[in-house]
Coordinates of C-alpha atoms in Angstrom, one line a residue:
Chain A
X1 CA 29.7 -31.2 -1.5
X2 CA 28.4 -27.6 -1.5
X3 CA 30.7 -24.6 -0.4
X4 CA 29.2 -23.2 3.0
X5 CA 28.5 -19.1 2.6
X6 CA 31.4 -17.1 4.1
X7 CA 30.9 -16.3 8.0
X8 CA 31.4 -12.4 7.2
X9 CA 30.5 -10.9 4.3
X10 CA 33.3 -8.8 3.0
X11 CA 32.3 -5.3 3.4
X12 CA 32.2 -3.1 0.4
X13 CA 34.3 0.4 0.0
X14 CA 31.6 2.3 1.2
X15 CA 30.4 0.0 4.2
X16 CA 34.9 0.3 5.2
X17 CA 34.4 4.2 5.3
X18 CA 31.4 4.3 7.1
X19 CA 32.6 1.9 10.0
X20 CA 36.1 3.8 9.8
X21 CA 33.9 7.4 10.2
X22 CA 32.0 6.1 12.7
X23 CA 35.1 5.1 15.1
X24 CA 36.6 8.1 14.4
X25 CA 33.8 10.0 16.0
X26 CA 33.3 7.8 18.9
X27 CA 37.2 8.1 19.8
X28 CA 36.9 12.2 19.1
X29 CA 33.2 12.2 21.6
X30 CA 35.6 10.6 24.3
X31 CA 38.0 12.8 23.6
X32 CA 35.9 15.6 24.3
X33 CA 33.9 14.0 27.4
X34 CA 37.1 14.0 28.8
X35 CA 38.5 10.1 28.9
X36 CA 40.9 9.7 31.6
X37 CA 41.9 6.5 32.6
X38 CA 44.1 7.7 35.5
X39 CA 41.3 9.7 36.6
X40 CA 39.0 6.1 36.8
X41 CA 41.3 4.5 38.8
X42 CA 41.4 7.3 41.2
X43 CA 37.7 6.6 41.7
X44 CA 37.3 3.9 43.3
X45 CA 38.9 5.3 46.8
X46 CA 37.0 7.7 46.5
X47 CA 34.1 6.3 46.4
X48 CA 35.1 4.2 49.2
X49 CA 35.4 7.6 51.0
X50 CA 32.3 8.8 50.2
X51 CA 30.5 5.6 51.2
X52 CA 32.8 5.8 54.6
X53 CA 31.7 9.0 55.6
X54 CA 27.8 8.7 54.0
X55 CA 27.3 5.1 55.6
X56 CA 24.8 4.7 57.6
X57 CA 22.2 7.1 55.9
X58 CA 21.1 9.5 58.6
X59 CA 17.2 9.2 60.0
X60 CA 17.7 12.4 61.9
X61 CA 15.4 14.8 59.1
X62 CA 13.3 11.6 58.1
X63 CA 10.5 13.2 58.5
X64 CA 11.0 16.4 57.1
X65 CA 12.8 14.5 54.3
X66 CA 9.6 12.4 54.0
X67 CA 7.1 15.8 53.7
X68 CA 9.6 16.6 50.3
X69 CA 9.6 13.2 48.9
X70 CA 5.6 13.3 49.1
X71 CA 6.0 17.8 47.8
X72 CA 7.7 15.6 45.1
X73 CA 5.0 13.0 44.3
X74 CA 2.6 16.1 44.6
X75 CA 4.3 17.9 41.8
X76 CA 5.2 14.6 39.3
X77 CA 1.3 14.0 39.8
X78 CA -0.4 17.8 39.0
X79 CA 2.6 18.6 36.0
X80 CA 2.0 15.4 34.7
X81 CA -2.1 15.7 34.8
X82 CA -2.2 18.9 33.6
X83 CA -0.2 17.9 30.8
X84 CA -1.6 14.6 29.9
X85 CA -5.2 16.6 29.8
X86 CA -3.7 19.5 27.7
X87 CA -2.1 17.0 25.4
X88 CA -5.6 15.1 24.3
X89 CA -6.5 18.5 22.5
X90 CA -3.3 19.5 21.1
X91 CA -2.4 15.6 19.6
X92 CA -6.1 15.8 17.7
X93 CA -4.4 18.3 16.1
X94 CA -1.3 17.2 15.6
X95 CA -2.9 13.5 14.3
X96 CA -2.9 13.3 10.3
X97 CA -6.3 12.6 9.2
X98 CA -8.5 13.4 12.0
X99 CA -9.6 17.2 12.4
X100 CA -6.7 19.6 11.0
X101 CA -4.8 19.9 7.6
X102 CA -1.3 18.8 6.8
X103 CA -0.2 22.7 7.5
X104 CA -1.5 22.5 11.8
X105 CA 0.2 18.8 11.8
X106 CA 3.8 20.2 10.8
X107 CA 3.2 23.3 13.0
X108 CA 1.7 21.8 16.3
X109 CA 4.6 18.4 15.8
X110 CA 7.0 20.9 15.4
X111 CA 6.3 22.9 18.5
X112 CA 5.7 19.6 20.4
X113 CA 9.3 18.4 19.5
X114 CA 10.2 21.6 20.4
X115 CA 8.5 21.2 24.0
X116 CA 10.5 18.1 24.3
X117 CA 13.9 19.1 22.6
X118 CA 14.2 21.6 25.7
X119 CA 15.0 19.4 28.7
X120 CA 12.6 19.5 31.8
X121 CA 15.5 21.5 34.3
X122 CA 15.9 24.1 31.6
X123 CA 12.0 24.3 31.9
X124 CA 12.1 24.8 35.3
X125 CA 15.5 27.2 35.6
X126 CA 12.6 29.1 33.3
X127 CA 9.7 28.9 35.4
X128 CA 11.6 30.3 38.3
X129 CA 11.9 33.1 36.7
X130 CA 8.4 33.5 35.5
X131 CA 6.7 32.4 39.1
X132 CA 9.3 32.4 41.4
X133 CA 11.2 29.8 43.7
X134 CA 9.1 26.8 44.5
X135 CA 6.7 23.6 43.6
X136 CA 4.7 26.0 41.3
X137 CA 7.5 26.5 39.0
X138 CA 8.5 22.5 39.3
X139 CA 4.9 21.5 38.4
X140 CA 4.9 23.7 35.4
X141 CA 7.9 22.3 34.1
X142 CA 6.7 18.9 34.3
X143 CA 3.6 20.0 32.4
X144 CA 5.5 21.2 29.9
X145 CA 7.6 18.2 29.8
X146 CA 4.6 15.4 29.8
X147 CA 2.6 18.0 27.3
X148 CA 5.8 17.5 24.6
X149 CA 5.9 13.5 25.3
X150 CA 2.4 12.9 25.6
X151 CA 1.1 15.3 22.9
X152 CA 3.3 13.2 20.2
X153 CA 2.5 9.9 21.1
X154 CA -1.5 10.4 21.5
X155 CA -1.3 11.9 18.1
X156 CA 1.1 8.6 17.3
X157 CA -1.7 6.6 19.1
X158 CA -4.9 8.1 17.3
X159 CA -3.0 7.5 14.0
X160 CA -2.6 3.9 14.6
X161 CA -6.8 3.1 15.8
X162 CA -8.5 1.1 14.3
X163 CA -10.0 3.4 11.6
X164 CA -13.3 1.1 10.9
X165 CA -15.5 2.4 13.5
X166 CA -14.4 6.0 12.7
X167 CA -15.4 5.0 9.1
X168 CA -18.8 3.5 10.0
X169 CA -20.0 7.0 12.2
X170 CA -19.0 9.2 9.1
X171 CA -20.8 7.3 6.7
X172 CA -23.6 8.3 9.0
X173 CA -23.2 11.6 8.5
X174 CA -21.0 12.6 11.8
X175 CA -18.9 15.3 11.8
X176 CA -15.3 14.9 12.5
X177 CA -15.5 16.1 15.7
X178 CA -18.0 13.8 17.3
X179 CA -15.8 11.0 15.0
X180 CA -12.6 11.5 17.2
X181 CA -14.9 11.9 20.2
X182 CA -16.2 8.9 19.7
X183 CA -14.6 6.8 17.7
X184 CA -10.7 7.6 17.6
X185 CA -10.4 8.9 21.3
X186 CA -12.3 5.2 23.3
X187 CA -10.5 3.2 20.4
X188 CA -6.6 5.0 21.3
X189 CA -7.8 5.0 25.3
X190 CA -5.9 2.0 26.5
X191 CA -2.8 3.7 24.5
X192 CA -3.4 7.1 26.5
X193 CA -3.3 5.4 29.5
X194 CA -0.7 3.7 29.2
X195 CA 1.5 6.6 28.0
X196 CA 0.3 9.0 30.7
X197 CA 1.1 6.5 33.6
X198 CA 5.0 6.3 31.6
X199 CA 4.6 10.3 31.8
X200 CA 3.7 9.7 35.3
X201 CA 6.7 7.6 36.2
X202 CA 8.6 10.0 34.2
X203 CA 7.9 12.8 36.0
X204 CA 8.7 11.6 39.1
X205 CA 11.9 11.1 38.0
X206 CA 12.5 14.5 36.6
X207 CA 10.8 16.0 39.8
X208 CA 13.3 14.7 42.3
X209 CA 15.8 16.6 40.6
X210 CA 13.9 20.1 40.4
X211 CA 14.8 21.3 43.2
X212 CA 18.7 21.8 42.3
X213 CA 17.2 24.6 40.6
X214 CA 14.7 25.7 43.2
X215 CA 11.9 24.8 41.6
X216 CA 10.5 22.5 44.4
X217 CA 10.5 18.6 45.6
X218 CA 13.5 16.7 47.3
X219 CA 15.9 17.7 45.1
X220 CA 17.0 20.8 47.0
X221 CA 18.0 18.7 50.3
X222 CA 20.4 16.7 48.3
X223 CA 22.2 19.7 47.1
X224 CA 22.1 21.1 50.5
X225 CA 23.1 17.3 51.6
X226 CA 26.1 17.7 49.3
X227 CA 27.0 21.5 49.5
X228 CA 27.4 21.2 53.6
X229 CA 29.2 17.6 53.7
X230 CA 26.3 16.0 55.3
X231 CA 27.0 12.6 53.4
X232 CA 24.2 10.6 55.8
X233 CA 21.9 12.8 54.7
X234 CA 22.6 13.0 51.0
X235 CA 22.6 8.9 50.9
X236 CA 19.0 9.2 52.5
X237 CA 17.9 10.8 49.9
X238 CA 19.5 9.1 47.3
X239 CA 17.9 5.9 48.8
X240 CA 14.7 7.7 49.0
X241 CA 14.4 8.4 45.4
X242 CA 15.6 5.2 44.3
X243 CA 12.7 3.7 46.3
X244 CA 10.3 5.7 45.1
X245 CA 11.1 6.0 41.4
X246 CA 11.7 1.9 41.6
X247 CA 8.3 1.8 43.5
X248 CA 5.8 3.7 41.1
X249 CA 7.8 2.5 37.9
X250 CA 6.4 -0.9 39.3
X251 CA 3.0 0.7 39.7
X252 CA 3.1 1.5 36.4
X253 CA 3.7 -1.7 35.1
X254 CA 1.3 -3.3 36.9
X255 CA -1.2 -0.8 35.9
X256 CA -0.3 -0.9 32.3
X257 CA -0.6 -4.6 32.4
X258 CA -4.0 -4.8 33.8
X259 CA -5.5 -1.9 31.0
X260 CA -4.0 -3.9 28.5
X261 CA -5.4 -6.9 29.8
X262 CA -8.4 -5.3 29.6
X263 CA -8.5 -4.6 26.1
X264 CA -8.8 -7.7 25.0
Chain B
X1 CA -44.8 -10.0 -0.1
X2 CA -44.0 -7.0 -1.1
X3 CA -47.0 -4.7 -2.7
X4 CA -46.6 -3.3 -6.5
X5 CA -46.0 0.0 -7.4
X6 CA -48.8 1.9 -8.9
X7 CA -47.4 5.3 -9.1
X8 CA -44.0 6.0 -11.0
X9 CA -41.5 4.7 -8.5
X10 CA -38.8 7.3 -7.1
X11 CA -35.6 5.9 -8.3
X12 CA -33.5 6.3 -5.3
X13 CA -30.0 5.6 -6.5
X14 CA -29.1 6.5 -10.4
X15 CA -25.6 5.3 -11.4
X16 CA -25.1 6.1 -14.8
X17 CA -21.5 5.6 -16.6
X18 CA -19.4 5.3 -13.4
X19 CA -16.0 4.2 -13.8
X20 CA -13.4 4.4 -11.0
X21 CA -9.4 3.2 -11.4
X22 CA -6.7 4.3 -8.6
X23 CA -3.3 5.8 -10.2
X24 CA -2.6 4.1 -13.4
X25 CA -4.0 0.9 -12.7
X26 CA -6.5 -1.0 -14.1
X27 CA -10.4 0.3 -14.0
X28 CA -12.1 -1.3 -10.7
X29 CA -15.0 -0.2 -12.0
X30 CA -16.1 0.7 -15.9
X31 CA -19.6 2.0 -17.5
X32 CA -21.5 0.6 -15.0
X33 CA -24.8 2.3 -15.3
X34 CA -28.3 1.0 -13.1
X35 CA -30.8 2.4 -11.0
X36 CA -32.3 1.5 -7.9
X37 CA -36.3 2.3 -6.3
X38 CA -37.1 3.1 -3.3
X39 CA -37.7 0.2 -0.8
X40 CA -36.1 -2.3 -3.5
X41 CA -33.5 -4.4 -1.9
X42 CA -30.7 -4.8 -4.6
X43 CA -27.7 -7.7 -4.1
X44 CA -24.7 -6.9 -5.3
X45 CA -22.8 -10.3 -6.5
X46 CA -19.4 -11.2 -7.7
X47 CA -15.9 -12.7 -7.0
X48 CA -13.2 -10.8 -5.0
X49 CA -11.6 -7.4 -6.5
X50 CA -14.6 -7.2 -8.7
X51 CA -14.9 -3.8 -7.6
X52 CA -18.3 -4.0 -4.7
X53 CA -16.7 -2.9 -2.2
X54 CA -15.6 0.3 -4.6
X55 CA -19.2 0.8 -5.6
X56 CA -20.3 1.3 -2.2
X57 CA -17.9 3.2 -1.1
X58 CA -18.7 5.7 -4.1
X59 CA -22.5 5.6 -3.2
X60 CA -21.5 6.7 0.4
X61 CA -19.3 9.3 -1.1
X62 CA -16.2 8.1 1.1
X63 CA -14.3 7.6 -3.1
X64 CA -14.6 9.8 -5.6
X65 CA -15.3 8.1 -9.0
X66 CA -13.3 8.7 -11.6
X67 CA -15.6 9.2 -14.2
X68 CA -19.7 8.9 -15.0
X69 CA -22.3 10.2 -12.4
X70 CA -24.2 9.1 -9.5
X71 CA -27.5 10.1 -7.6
X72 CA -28.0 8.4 -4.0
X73 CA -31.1 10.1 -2.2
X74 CA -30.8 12.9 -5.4
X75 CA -27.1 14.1 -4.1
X76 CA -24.0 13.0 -5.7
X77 CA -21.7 12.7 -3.1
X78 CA -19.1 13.0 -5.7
X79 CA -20.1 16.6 -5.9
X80 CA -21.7 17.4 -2.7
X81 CA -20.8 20.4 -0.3
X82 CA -19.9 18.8 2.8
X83 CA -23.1 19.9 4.2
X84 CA -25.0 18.1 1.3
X85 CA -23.1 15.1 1.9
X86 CA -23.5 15.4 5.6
X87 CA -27.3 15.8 5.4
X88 CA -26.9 12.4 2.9
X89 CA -25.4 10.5 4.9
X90 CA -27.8 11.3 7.9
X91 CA -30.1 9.4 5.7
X92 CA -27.9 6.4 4.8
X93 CA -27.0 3.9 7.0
X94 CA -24.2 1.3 7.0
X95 CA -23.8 -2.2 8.2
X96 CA -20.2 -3.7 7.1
X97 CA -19.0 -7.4 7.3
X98 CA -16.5 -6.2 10.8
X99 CA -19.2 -4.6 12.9
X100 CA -17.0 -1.3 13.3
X101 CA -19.1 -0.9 17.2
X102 CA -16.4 1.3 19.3
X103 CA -14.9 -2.0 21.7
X104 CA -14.7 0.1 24.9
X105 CA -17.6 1.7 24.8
X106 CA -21.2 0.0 26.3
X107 CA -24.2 -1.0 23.4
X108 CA -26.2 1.4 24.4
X109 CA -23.5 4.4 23.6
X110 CA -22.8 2.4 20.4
X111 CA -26.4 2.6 19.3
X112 CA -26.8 6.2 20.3
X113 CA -24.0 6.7 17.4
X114 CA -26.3 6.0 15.3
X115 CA -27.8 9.4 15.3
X116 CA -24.4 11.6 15.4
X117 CA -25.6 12.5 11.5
X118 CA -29.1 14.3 13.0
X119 CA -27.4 15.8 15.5
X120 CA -23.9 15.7 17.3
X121 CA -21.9 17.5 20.2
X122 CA -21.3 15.8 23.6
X123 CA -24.9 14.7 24.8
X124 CA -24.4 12.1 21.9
X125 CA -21.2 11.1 22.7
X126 CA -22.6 8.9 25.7
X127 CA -25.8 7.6 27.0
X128 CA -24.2 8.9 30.5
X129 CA -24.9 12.0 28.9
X130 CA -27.8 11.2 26.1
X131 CA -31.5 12.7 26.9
X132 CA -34.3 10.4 28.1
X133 CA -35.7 10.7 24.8
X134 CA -32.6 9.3 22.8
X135 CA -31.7 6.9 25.5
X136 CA -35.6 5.4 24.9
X137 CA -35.0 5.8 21.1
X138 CA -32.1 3.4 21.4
X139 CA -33.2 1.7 24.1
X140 CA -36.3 0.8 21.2
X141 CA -33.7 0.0 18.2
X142 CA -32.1 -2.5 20.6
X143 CA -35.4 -4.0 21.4
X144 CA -36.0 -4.6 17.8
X145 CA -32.5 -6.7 17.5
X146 CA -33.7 -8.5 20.7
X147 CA -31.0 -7.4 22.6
X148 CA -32.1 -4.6 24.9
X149 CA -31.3 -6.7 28.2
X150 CA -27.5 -6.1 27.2
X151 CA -27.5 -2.4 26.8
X152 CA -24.8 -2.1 29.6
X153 CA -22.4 -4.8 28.4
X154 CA -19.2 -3.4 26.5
X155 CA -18.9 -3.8 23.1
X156 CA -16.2 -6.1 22.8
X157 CA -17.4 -8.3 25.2
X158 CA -20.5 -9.4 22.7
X159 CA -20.2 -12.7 20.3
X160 CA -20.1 -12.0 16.7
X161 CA -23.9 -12.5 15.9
X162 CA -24.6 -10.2 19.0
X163 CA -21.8 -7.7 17.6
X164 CA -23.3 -7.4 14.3
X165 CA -27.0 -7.1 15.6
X166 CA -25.7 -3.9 17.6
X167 CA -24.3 -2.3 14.8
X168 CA -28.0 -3.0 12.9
X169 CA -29.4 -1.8 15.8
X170 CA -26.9 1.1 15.3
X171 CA -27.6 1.7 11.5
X172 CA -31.7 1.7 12.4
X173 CA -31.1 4.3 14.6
X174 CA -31.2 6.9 12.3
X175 CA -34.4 6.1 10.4
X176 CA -32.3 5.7 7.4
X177 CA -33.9 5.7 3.9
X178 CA -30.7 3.7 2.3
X179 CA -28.7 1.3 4.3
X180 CA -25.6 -0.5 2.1
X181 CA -24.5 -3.8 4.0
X182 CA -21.5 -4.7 2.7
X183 CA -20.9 -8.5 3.5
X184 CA -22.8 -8.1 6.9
X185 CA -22.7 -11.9 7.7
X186 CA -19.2 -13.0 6.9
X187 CA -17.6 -12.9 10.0
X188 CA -20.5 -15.1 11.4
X189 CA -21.0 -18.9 12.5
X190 CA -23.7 -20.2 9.6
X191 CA -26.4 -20.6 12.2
X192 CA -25.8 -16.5 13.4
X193 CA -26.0 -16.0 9.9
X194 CA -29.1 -16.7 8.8
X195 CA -30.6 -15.0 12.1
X196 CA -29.1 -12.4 11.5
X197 CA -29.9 -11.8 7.6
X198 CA -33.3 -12.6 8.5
X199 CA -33.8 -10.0 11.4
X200 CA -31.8 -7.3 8.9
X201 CA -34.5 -7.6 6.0
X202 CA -37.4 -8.3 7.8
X203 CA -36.6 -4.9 9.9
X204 CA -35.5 -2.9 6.8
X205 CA -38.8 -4.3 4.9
X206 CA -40.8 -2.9 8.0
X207 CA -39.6 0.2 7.8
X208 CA -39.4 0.5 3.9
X209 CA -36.0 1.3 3.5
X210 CA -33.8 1.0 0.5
X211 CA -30.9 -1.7 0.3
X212 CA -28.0 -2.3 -1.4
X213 CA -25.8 -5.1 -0.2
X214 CA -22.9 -7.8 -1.3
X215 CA -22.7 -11.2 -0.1
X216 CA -20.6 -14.5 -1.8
X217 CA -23.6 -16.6 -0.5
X218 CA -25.4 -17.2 -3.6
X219 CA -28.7 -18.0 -2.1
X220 CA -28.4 -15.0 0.2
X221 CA -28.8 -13.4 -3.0
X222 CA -31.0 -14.6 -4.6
X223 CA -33.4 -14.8 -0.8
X224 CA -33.2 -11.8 0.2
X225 CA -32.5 -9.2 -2.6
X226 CA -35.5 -8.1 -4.8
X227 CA -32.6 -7.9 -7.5
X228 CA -29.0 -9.0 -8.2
X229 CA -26.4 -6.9 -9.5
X230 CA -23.5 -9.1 -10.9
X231 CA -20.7 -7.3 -11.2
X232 CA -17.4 -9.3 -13.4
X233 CA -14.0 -7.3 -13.6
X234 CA -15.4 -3.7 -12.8
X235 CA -18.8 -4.1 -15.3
X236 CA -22.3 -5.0 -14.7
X237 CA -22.4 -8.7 -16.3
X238 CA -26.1 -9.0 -14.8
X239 CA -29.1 -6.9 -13.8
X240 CA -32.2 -9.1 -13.3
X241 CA -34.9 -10.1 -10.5
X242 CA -33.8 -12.4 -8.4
X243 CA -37.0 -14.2 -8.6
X244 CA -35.8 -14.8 -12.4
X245 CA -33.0 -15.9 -11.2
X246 CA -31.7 -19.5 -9.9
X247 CA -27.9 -20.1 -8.8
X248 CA -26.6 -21.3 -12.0
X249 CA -26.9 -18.2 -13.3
X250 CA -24.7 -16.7 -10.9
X251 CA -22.5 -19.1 -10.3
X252 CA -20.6 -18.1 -13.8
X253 CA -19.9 -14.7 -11.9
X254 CA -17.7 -16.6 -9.9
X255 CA -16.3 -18.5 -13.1

């Protein structure tokens, strides 16, 4: 009879202090988010509170509350757009192999990560400055935003096409400009689409919460929900959001599904 | 039938020493020297990693050999400005074993591709935004495949015989002097095949154009090639008319 293999393999030296680093630093990141168990089981009354005072969710400002929610939707849809459109450009040349050297690649990838290192409220706390309170600022911050997201994965996308057709209009002599116009670009299309309707349901995310900042949408009345005690309102919007974000995420997937249905 | 040559033919492919190896492997192709005339329709034969698919991909100038020399259309694309080898390759035409036609796009568009060597920018990008004149042009090159009543249909919505009828269609457009097929039937059904082979040459006969292609089909070979190439580990094993020929002598290619 053969010896079964050990459940666990005995880890070596190396492996020990990697796992023993490795807890160290979680236990020091909880340390410094501030763990407190005492503070957790305070919670829950509070909470109870909260929900005592915010239950039921006011329909007094409904429809004012409704007019933000679709100021909201208005700016997720023209940041995210504008960004998807500027991205197309600016991912041909980030792409390796299509139009630009490996110099413009680095450059433009860094500057994208660099679009999307910075996050979207920090883009809009900037825009207020630059254009004032309001949707303006909002929907330039989600332009920003979708142009550091999307302008990484087109350029991801057009590096994964098919390269065959791209290969069969050079040999005819095209230049590499009407290639990616018409090879790479229709081949990554289904990919675009898919990634700017995530940017979309993205955005609408990040544009609820704009307004804390004053840079337009909904967010501003749950601050002002929040800052004056009105808990019914505050849980209105909460809910709002929730079914809104929910909603077009589910939009999204549906439309994803049937594009990529459609491929094939 | 094809009419003999009284003049001195134009030689419109010289290959002459042409060796090719990647890193520190092994040559894919060594002192392989031959030439090729003007209308002549040359086979190129032999088993897998023989190095075909190398050679033509030196004659379109997409590798760079490693060492000899090459002429294709009087250029060598190894040495061409990319202007030369731009105005070269608006001559040559290609029609390869997976079709390469753009999936979303409509047959039509695909076809108007055809010309993006002659002349690019957006109105060829799309027959939405193609002149009347290229539309008709395209619209004619389809009608030679026999498929002009699916001009609208998508790409990828085409069987493989239609698919690879398009992308002659495609490759015609142009009025190409040297088209290279490289395996153009091996995706298909046998029946699609020999339509299709027999549509390719007797069009490219028509219209007098040089060919160089590679098939495994022996009798392909041997049918529709005015000469076969056989090409064993990287060298030229055989150069003769295929009329000389019968498929015993190639079958050792395969050996």
């Amino acid at each position: 009879m053969t010896d079964l293999p050990a459940r666990l393999e005995r880890p070596s030296a190396l492996a020990f202090v990697v796992y023993a680093l490795a807890i160290a630093l979680l236990v020091w990141s909880f340390d410094g988010a501030g763990w407190s168990a005492e503070k957790l089981l305070r919670a829950p009354p509070a909470l109870a509170d909260f929900w005592s005072r915010a239950w039921p969710p006011s329909t007094q400002n409904l429809p004012r509350l409704g007019w933000k929610m679709v100021e909201t939707l208005q700016i997720a849809l023209a940041g995210a757009a504008l960004g998807a459109v500027l991205a197309v450009p600016v991912a041909i040349l980030a792409a390796r192999g299509l139009i630009a050297g490996r110099v413009v690649n680095t450059l433009v990838r860094t500057v994208l990560g660099f679009l999307r290192a910075v996050p979207d409220i920090a883009w809009a706390l900037v825009f207020v400055v630059a254009v004032g309170l309001g949707p303006f600022a909002g929907m330039l911050a989600i332009m920003v935003d979708t142009l550091g997201f999307c302008g990484r994965f087109f350029a991801d996308d057009m590096e994964a096409v098919d390269k065959g057709p791209a290969e069969a209009l050079t040999a005819t002599g095209a230049g590499k400009i009407d290639v990616v116009a018409c090879a790479t670009i229709p081949g990554a299309m289904p990919s675009f689409i898919s990634t700017s309707l995530y940017a979309v349901e993205k955005a609408v995310r990040s544009s609820t919460i704009l307004g804390l900042v004053g840079a337009g949408g909904i967010g501003i009345e749950l601050k002002v929900g929040f800052d004056l005690f009105d808990y019914p309102t505050a849980l209105t919007v909460i809910l709002m959001i929730a079914v809104v974000v929910i909603g077009v995420e589910q939009l999204g997937v549906w439309a994803r599904n049937r594009i990529i249905g459609e491929q094939r | 039938m094809r009419t003999g040559v009284k003049t001195a033919p134009v030689i419109d492919i010289s290959v002459d020493r042409l060796a090719k190896s990647y890193g520190d492997g092994p040559p894919v192709l060594a002192d392989l020297s031959f030439k090729v005339r003007q209308g002549e329709a040359v086979a190129l034969v032999g088993a897998n990693g023989t190095g075909k698919s190398t050679l033509l991909r030196c004659l379109m100038g997409l590798t760079l050999p490693s060492a000899g020399s090459l002429a294709v259309l009087g250029i060598d694309p190894a040495f061409a400005g990319r202007r030369e080898l731009r105005a070269l390759r608006a001559q040559t035409g290609l029609v390869s074993q997976k079709h390469n036609l753009v999936p979303r796009l409509s047959v039509l568009t695909n076809v108007i591709h055809g010309i993006l060597g002659q002349r690019g920018g957006p109105t060829v990008w799309s027959q939405t935004f193609a002149t009347d004149a290229i539309r008709m042009r395209a619209m004619a090159a389809l009608g030679k495949v026999g498929l002009a009543d699916l001009a609208d249909r998508r790409a990828d919505r085409l069987s493989g015989g239609q698919s690879q009828r398009v992308a002659i269609a495609r490759a015609l457009m142009a009025g190409p002097r040297f088209l290279i097929a490289d395996e153009p039937c091996a995706s298909l059904d046998p029946s699609a095949e020999e339509d299709v082979m027999d549509l390719f040459f007797r069009l490219v006969r028509e219209e007098g154009v040089t060919v160089v292609f590679t098939s495994h089909n022996i009798s392909h070979a041997l049918k529709y090639g005015d000469r076969v190439l056989g090409l064993a580990r990287g060298r030229l094993q055989l150069d003769a008319a295929a009329i000389d020929l019968g498929t015993a002598d190639l079958r050792g290619l395969y050996d």
